[in-house]
């Protein structure tokens, strides 16, 4: 799969509420990669993710997923999507939620148990989602995206509010999935998660600031960690603007 | 996957899955179920008591209420349920999945239709056997009419929810869209006796046909031509509202 792109975004511009939120964004997500989507709050990460999933109204530019225009009917069973806020039914149990989403995705009922296991909610499977903690709800929402093993996973801050052990376990699962050929696009605020990605996409004020492997971005900015690299990029950009 | 060839408009498996999910949500909400089933019976009983000395009036108005309750209740329940779906993000998730918009709408209609049958069955039984409601028609057609009224309420609620951004707005649609229909449907003044402008307005309001049909099946044995025509109009309103609802449900939002 080396070299092929699962997602190709070309000169994508999106307006929301009268403002330019994505400004001629061009980027790719390599097939089988774990691409981290990083950027400050409000930089447009969720908007880019929504555009890739095909639920965002866009102003201009194109988004292709697996060679088809984003939002195509045939893509709907090929993309697992986790929204930033957990989007599951609070008045259903974990298992009832997943059984419903499995039916819609055309996944087998046995997938439900696998997904519950994968996010570590086995002992909560009959609990109502409204009685779960915030992090547990996040995991139910993530489990729903795993149903049917879609070849592309688009995850908007899936590890927010989770403890280090859980985060490590989930990232191990992401790597396992990528090893089996799944393409993952994962947005995050947390820079230490960036080092677990094979590729990074840095977004700032609706523009792509940098794209590349973590090592390459560190080398380019002469820094040792990504947090400093990010700040260095912002500084050099502001210096250029002056 | 069993997509209807050519159209791909709906998929029975997903419609049933959606209906099952909506019913499961209700099943966890005992208080709502109790309210949905008990309140109509209590209101009808109250009506019977109010007209204690005038059984003829209760016999005329009682059946009409059996059409009005399901429509009003299902309208509110559906518009709020759909709005919750929108604000919780589950709608965005579903529309990113291979779910046809009609599967979602029909799933809701099916679930609330089943609920309406139970609700109307109970209210009809209470009216006929406990409150002494005396009608010339059969209880079966009363139920059919109540079911159509409930489906109409559900379809209109689904449509209305597309225009509400908040719960407050959704709840306001009840007085804004349903109360005028209640005033003009013939419950208070026969439609023919209203000012011709009002009668013309009432002619295009769906609730008028639910109430007309109910009055018709309550007073004549069997199914009259008039009732059949009212059913056809109701069915057209239901299908039209569902189609419009599907058209206003956008996969891509700003
Ligand atoms: N529904 C909306 N209507 C109007 N503007 C919006 C809407 N949602 C987001 N925006 C605006 O678009 C911009 C980008 O938002 P977006 O949610 O994509 O940011 P983000 O990078 O995901 O932020 P965060 O890290 O806080 O989740 C923000 O300036 C925000 O104000
Ligand atoms: Mg976001």
Short mmCIF file of N, CA and C in Angstrom, two decimals, chain A residues 15-16 50-51 53-58 70-71 73 76-77 81-83 86-89 91-93 96 100-106 128 141-142 144-145, chain B residues 1 3 7-9 13-14 17-19 21 24-28 84-85 88-100 104 108 250-254:
data_model
loop_
_atom_site.label_atom_id
_atom_site.label_comp_id
_atom_site.label_asym_id
_atom_site.label_seq_id
_atom_site.Cartn_x
_atom_site.Cartn_y
_atom_site.Cartn_z
N UNK A 15 -16.53 27.59 4.78
CA UNK A 15 -17.02 28.71 5.58
C UNK A 15 -18.00 28.18 6.62
N UNK A 16 -17.87 28.69 7.84
CA UNK A 16 -18.88 28.36 8.86
C UNK A 16 -19.24 29.64 9.59
N UNK A 50 -15.05 16.53 9.47
CA UNK A 50 -16.43 16.47 8.95
C UNK A 50 -16.46 16.51 7.42
N UNK A 51 -15.52 17.26 6.84
CA UNK A 51 -15.46 17.33 5.38
C UNK A 51 -15.06 15.98 4.79
N UNK A 53 -15.54 13.05 6.18
CA UNK A 53 -16.64 12.10 6.38
C UNK A 53 -17.81 12.41 5.43
N UNK A 54 -17.86 13.67 4.97
CA UNK A 54 -18.91 14.02 4.02
C UNK A 54 -20.17 14.58 4.66
N UNK A 55 -20.04 15.14 5.88
CA UNK A 55 -21.21 15.75 6.51
C UNK A 55 -21.07 17.27 6.60
N UNK A 56 -19.97 17.81 6.07
CA UNK A 56 -19.75 19.25 6.13
C UNK A 56 -20.05 19.86 4.77
N UNK A 57 -20.81 20.94 4.77
CA UNK A 57 -21.03 21.68 3.54
C UNK A 57 -19.75 22.45 3.22
N UNK A 58 -19.21 22.26 2.02
CA UNK A 58 -17.94 22.90 1.71
C UNK A 58 -18.15 23.98 0.65
N UNK A 70 -15.81 12.50 -1.26
CA UNK A 70 -16.30 12.37 0.12
C UNK A 70 -17.81 12.52 0.14
N UNK A 71 -18.47 11.69 0.95
CA UNK A 71 -19.91 11.75 1.05
C UNK A 71 -20.61 10.81 0.09
N UNK A 73 -22.25 7.59 -1.48
CA UNK A 73 -23.04 6.58 -0.78
C UNK A 73 -22.20 5.35 -0.44
N UNK A 76 -20.11 5.22 2.79
CA UNK A 76 -20.71 5.30 4.13
C UNK A 76 -20.48 4.04 4.97
N UNK A 77 -20.30 2.89 4.30
CA UNK A 77 -20.04 1.69 5.09
C UNK A 77 -18.54 1.44 5.21
N UNK A 81 -16.58 6.65 11.99
CA UNK A 81 -16.47 8.06 12.36
C UNK A 81 -16.79 8.23 13.83
N UNK A 82 -15.90 8.90 14.53
CA UNK A 82 -16.17 9.26 15.92
C UNK A 82 -16.24 10.78 16.00
N UNK A 83 -17.40 11.29 16.39
CA UNK A 83 -17.56 12.73 16.55
C UNK A 83 -16.87 13.16 17.84
N UNK A 86 -19.26 12.57 22.42
CA UNK A 86 -19.76 11.20 22.25
C UNK A 86 -21.17 11.22 21.66
N UNK A 87 -21.37 10.53 20.54
CA UNK A 87 -22.68 10.54 19.90
C UNK A 87 -23.29 9.15 20.00
N UNK A 88 -23.83 8.86 21.17
CA UNK A 88 -24.53 7.61 21.39
C UNK A 88 -25.79 7.93 22.17
N UNK A 89 -26.71 6.96 22.24
CA UNK A 89 -27.98 7.21 22.92
C UNK A 89 -27.81 7.02 24.42
N UNK A 91 -30.01 7.00 26.67
CA UNK A 91 -31.08 6.22 27.31
C UNK A 91 -31.10 4.76 26.84
N UNK A 92 -29.99 4.31 26.24
CA UNK A 92 -29.85 2.90 25.90
C UNK A 92 -28.62 2.35 26.60
N UNK A 93 -28.58 1.02 26.75
CA UNK A 93 -27.38 0.42 27.33
C UNK A 93 -26.27 0.41 26.28
N UNK A 96 -27.09 -2.19 23.67
CA UNK A 96 -28.19 -1.79 22.79
C UNK A 96 -27.73 -0.77 21.76
N UNK A 100 -27.58 -1.57 17.65
CA UNK A 100 -28.26 -0.74 16.65
C UNK A 100 -27.29 -0.27 15.58
N UNK A 101 -26.16 0.29 16.00
CA UNK A 101 -25.21 0.80 15.01
C UNK A 101 -24.65 -0.35 14.16
N UNK A 102 -24.52 -1.54 14.75
CA UNK A 102 -24.04 -2.69 13.97
C UNK A 102 -25.05 -3.04 12.87
N UNK A 103 -26.34 -2.97 13.22
CA UNK A 103 -27.37 -3.26 12.22
C UNK A 103 -27.29 -2.26 11.07
N UNK A 104 -27.04 -1.01 11.40
CA UNK A 104 -26.97 0.02 10.35
C UNK A 104 -25.72 -0.15 9.50
N UNK A 105 -24.60 -0.51 10.15
CA UNK A 105 -23.36 -0.67 9.39
C UNK A 105 -23.33 -2.01 8.64
N UNK A 106 -24.30 -2.87 8.89
CA UNK A 106 -24.28 -4.18 8.27
C UNK A 106 -23.22 -5.08 8.89
N UNK A 128 -26.74 1.53 31.35
CA UNK A 128 -27.23 2.63 30.51
C UNK A 128 -26.10 3.63 30.31
N UNK A 141 -18.69 5.55 22.19
CA UNK A 141 -18.74 6.21 20.89
C UNK A 141 -17.65 5.67 19.97
N UNK A 142 -16.46 5.42 20.53
CA UNK A 142 -15.36 4.85 19.75
C UNK A 142 -15.70 3.43 19.30
N UNK A 144 -18.50 2.18 18.65
CA UNK A 144 -19.47 2.19 17.56
C UNK A 144 -18.79 2.37 16.21
N UNK A 145 -17.66 3.10 16.21
CA UNK A 145 -16.96 3.33 14.94
C UNK A 145 -16.18 2.10 14.49
N UNK B 1 -26.72 -6.90 1.40
CA UNK B 1 -27.64 -5.83 1.76
C UNK B 1 -28.83 -5.82 0.78
N UNK B 3 -30.99 -3.60 -0.73
CA UNK B 3 -31.44 -2.29 -1.16
C UNK B 3 -32.46 -2.50 -2.27
N UNK B 7 -34.11 2.27 -6.76
CA UNK B 7 -34.34 3.39 -5.88
C UNK B 7 -33.33 3.49 -4.75
N UNK B 8 -33.14 2.39 -3.99
CA UNK B 8 -32.27 2.46 -2.84
C UNK B 8 -32.78 3.45 -1.82
N UNK B 9 -34.11 3.58 -1.74
CA UNK B 9 -34.68 4.58 -0.85
C UNK B 9 -34.82 4.08 0.56
N UNK B 13 -34.53 -3.89 6.81
CA UNK B 13 -33.73 -4.29 7.97
C UNK B 13 -33.39 -3.05 8.81
N UNK B 14 -33.03 -1.96 8.14
CA UNK B 14 -32.63 -0.75 8.88
C UNK B 14 -33.86 -0.05 9.47
N UNK B 17 -34.66 -2.06 12.50
CA UNK B 17 -33.64 -1.83 13.54
C UNK B 17 -33.89 -0.47 14.21
N UNK B 18 -34.24 0.53 13.41
CA UNK B 18 -34.49 1.86 13.96
C UNK B 18 -35.73 1.86 14.85
N UNK B 19 -36.80 1.20 14.37
CA UNK B 19 -38.02 1.13 15.19
C UNK B 19 -37.72 0.42 16.51
N UNK B 21 -34.92 0.24 18.05
CA UNK B 21 -34.09 1.11 18.90
C UNK B 21 -34.96 2.17 19.59
N UNK B 24 -36.85 0.57 22.29
CA UNK B 24 -35.97 0.25 23.42
C UNK B 24 -35.73 1.49 24.27
N UNK B 25 -35.56 2.64 23.61
CA UNK B 25 -35.38 3.88 24.37
C UNK B 25 -36.60 4.16 25.24
N UNK B 26 -37.80 3.94 24.66
CA UNK B 26 -39.03 4.15 25.43
C UNK B 26 -39.13 3.16 26.59
N UNK B 27 -38.71 1.92 26.33
CA UNK B 27 -38.82 0.89 27.34
C UNK B 27 -38.03 1.26 28.59
N UNK B 28 -36.92 1.99 28.40
CA UNK B 28 -36.12 2.39 29.55
C UNK B 28 -36.74 3.57 30.28
N UNK B 84 -33.60 15.70 19.81
CA UNK B 84 -32.55 15.11 20.65
C UNK B 84 -31.55 14.37 19.78
N UNK B 85 -32.05 13.69 18.78
CA UNK B 85 -31.18 12.96 17.85
C UNK B 85 -30.21 13.95 17.18
N UNK B 88 -27.71 15.53 20.02
CA UNK B 88 -26.79 14.58 20.65
C UNK B 88 -25.70 14.12 19.69
N UNK B 89 -25.81 14.51 18.42
CA UNK B 89 -24.80 14.08 17.46
C UNK B 89 -25.08 12.72 16.85
N UNK B 90 -26.10 12.00 17.39
CA UNK B 90 -26.38 10.68 16.82
C UNK B 90 -26.91 10.80 15.40
N UNK B 91 -27.60 11.91 15.10
CA UNK B 91 -28.09 12.09 13.73
C UNK B 91 -26.92 12.23 12.76
N UNK B 92 -25.91 13.01 13.18
CA UNK B 92 -24.73 13.18 12.32
C UNK B 92 -24.05 11.83 12.10
N UNK B 93 -23.94 11.04 13.16
CA UNK B 93 -23.32 9.73 13.02
C UNK B 93 -24.15 8.84 12.07
N UNK B 94 -25.47 8.84 12.28
CA UNK B 94 -26.33 7.98 11.45
C UNK B 94 -26.27 8.39 9.98
N UNK B 95 -26.25 9.71 9.72
CA UNK B 95 -26.26 10.16 8.34
C UNK B 95 -24.90 9.93 7.67
N UNK B 96 -23.85 9.70 8.48
CA UNK B 96 -22.55 9.33 7.90
C UNK B 96 -22.50 7.83 7.66
N UNK B 97 -23.51 7.11 8.15
CA UNK B 97 -23.57 5.65 7.99
C UNK B 97 -24.49 5.29 6.83
N UNK B 98 -24.46 4.04 6.39
CA UNK B 98 -25.30 3.66 5.25
C UNK B 98 -26.78 3.54 5.61
N UNK B 99 -27.33 4.55 6.26
CA UNK B 99 -28.75 4.54 6.62
C UNK B 99 -29.49 5.45 5.65
N UNK B 100 -30.56 4.95 5.05
CA UNK B 100 -31.37 5.82 4.19
C UNK B 100 -32.21 6.73 5.07
N UNK B 104 -34.86 6.02 8.65
CA UNK B 104 -34.93 6.69 9.94
C UNK B 104 -36.36 7.17 10.20
N UNK B 108 -39.11 5.62 12.97
CA UNK B 108 -39.83 6.40 13.98
C UNK B 108 -41.33 6.21 13.83
N UNK B 250 -30.81 16.94 5.88
CA UNK B 250 -29.62 17.08 5.05
C UNK B 250 -28.46 16.30 5.64
N UNK B 251 -27.79 15.53 4.77
CA UNK B 251 -26.60 14.84 5.25
C UNK B 251 -25.46 15.82 5.50
N UNK B 252 -25.36 16.81 4.63
CA UNK B 252 -24.31 17.83 4.81
C UNK B 252 -24.90 19.05 5.49
N UNK B 253 -24.27 19.50 6.58
CA UNK B 253 -24.76 20.69 7.25
C UNK B 253 -23.63 21.72 7.32
N UNK B 254 -24.00 22.97 7.60
CA UNK B 254 -23.00 24.03 7.68
C UNK B 254 -22.28 23.91 9.02
#
